[in-house]
Amino acid sequence: MGKADFLSPKAIANRIKSKGLQKLRWYCQMCQKQCRDENGFKCHCMSESHQRQLLLASEDPNKFMDYFSDEFKSDFLELLRRRFGTKRVHNNIVYNEYISDREHVHMNSTQWETLTDFTKWLGREGFCKVDETPKGWYVQYIDRDPETIRKQEEQARKKKQELDDEERSAKFIEEQVRRGRDSKEPEETPQYTELKRESEEEKVAFSLGASACVAGPSKSSSALGASALKAAASSTKRKDPSSGSDFRAEKKKKSALEEIKEMEEKRRKKQSVRTDYWLQPNIVVKVVTKRLGEKYHKKKAVVMEVRDKYGAVVKMIDSGDKLKLDQNHVETVIPAPGKQVLVLNGLYRDTEAVLEGIDEKNFCASLMLDSGQHKGKRVDVAYEDFSKLA
């Protein structure tokens, strides 16, 4: 059969088919045949080949629909990943590029009726991040490739390690600066006096250590040099050779790492002697719970008896009522300076003391211990670790 003539109906139909996309309603996915008009699609549906395909599909219709749906989904996601990556893009843009291929799977053969339904399904299944805007639905591909996930975790781990190193370096530098500021002794300011001579005949001489520069006769220069040498020799004789090493050993300062270790050890010791219960008899506390009503809220009481370490029987100072409360329902009371307090927690637990001053900036107070083996020692104790004695 010869080639169709130019501008003949068959030649025009061939040109239309070669362009790719045509009417979707005139496409048969089962036979993968695109018809040019409604009459052609009707003739195709009545053909014997189409009837055979329908008989095959009628045996297991879900099998064919699932196959086409999987093909459509995989091709769509592959185009989205390869073309746009993880960028946020309008779903219609991706769909237009997908259907530009003549061999694509048409949506009317899948389980989704519209592109919006397919986009929502991608979001529910976790394949993409989807969001609806006034301009339509946008999709963003989620890359779940194991190699990509491994690279992202590696980058996150490196970033965290760099931040940890920077924080550690900053803390070390800050500790060094603090040590240098604490160890720096104030330098004595030199006092300058007026240069005077008692008589006009006396010559002015300047002594520079062991040597001297004298504006005068050579006799005075030699005498001054000899005296300087004698003084240096006598000081050398008086110096003990062993004393130099002892002096250097005393002057040798500890490294920053050793000081940090000592501070950490002290902190651990303080924490080891702390307990999570602090109630003691004969101390004044303040009721902070609102469950008992306004009658007792923010009112002071005296602990009469401690039960099971965490509970106590208290007597209200104003009304004289007795209540049984948990330690979470009360807090310590800070008296005026000069009053007696009791240390409730920490290294000096159960030690009576006198309140000398309050440091509001550091939330602690200065106490003078009044009992125990540390009597007479001044310590700083946090607010919650001491309370007023009744």
mmCIF file of C-alpha atoms in Angstrom, residues 348-353 369-377:
data_model
loop_
_atom_site.group_PDB
_atom_site.id
_atom_site.type_symbol
_atom_site.label_atom_id
_atom_site.label_comp_id
_atom_site.label_asym_id
_atom_site.label_seq_id
_atom_site.Cartn_x
_atom_site.Cartn_y
_atom_site.Cartn_z
ATOM 1 C CA TYR A 348 26.312 20.900 106.371
ATOM 2 C CA ARG A 349 22.935 19.208 106.881
ATOM 3 C CA ASP A 350 21.369 19.477 110.408
ATOM 4 C CA THR A 351 23.752 22.323 111.306
ATOM 5 C CA GLU A 352 22.456 25.464 112.999
ATOM 6 C CA ALA A 353 23.741 28.759 111.665
ATOM 7 C CA LEU A 369 27.806 27.944 111.180
ATOM 8 C CA ASP A 370 26.940 27.877 114.874
ATOM 9 C CA SER A 371 27.232 24.160 115.687
ATOM 10 C CA GLY A 372 28.989 20.972 114.650
ATOM 11 C CA GLN A 373 32.607 20.385 113.701
ATOM 12 C CA HIS A 374 32.572 23.330 111.269
ATOM 13 C CA LYS A 375 31.489 25.863 113.886
ATOM 14 C CA GLY A 376 32.614 29.381 113.028
ATOM 15 C CA LYS A 377 32.924 28.674 109.301
#
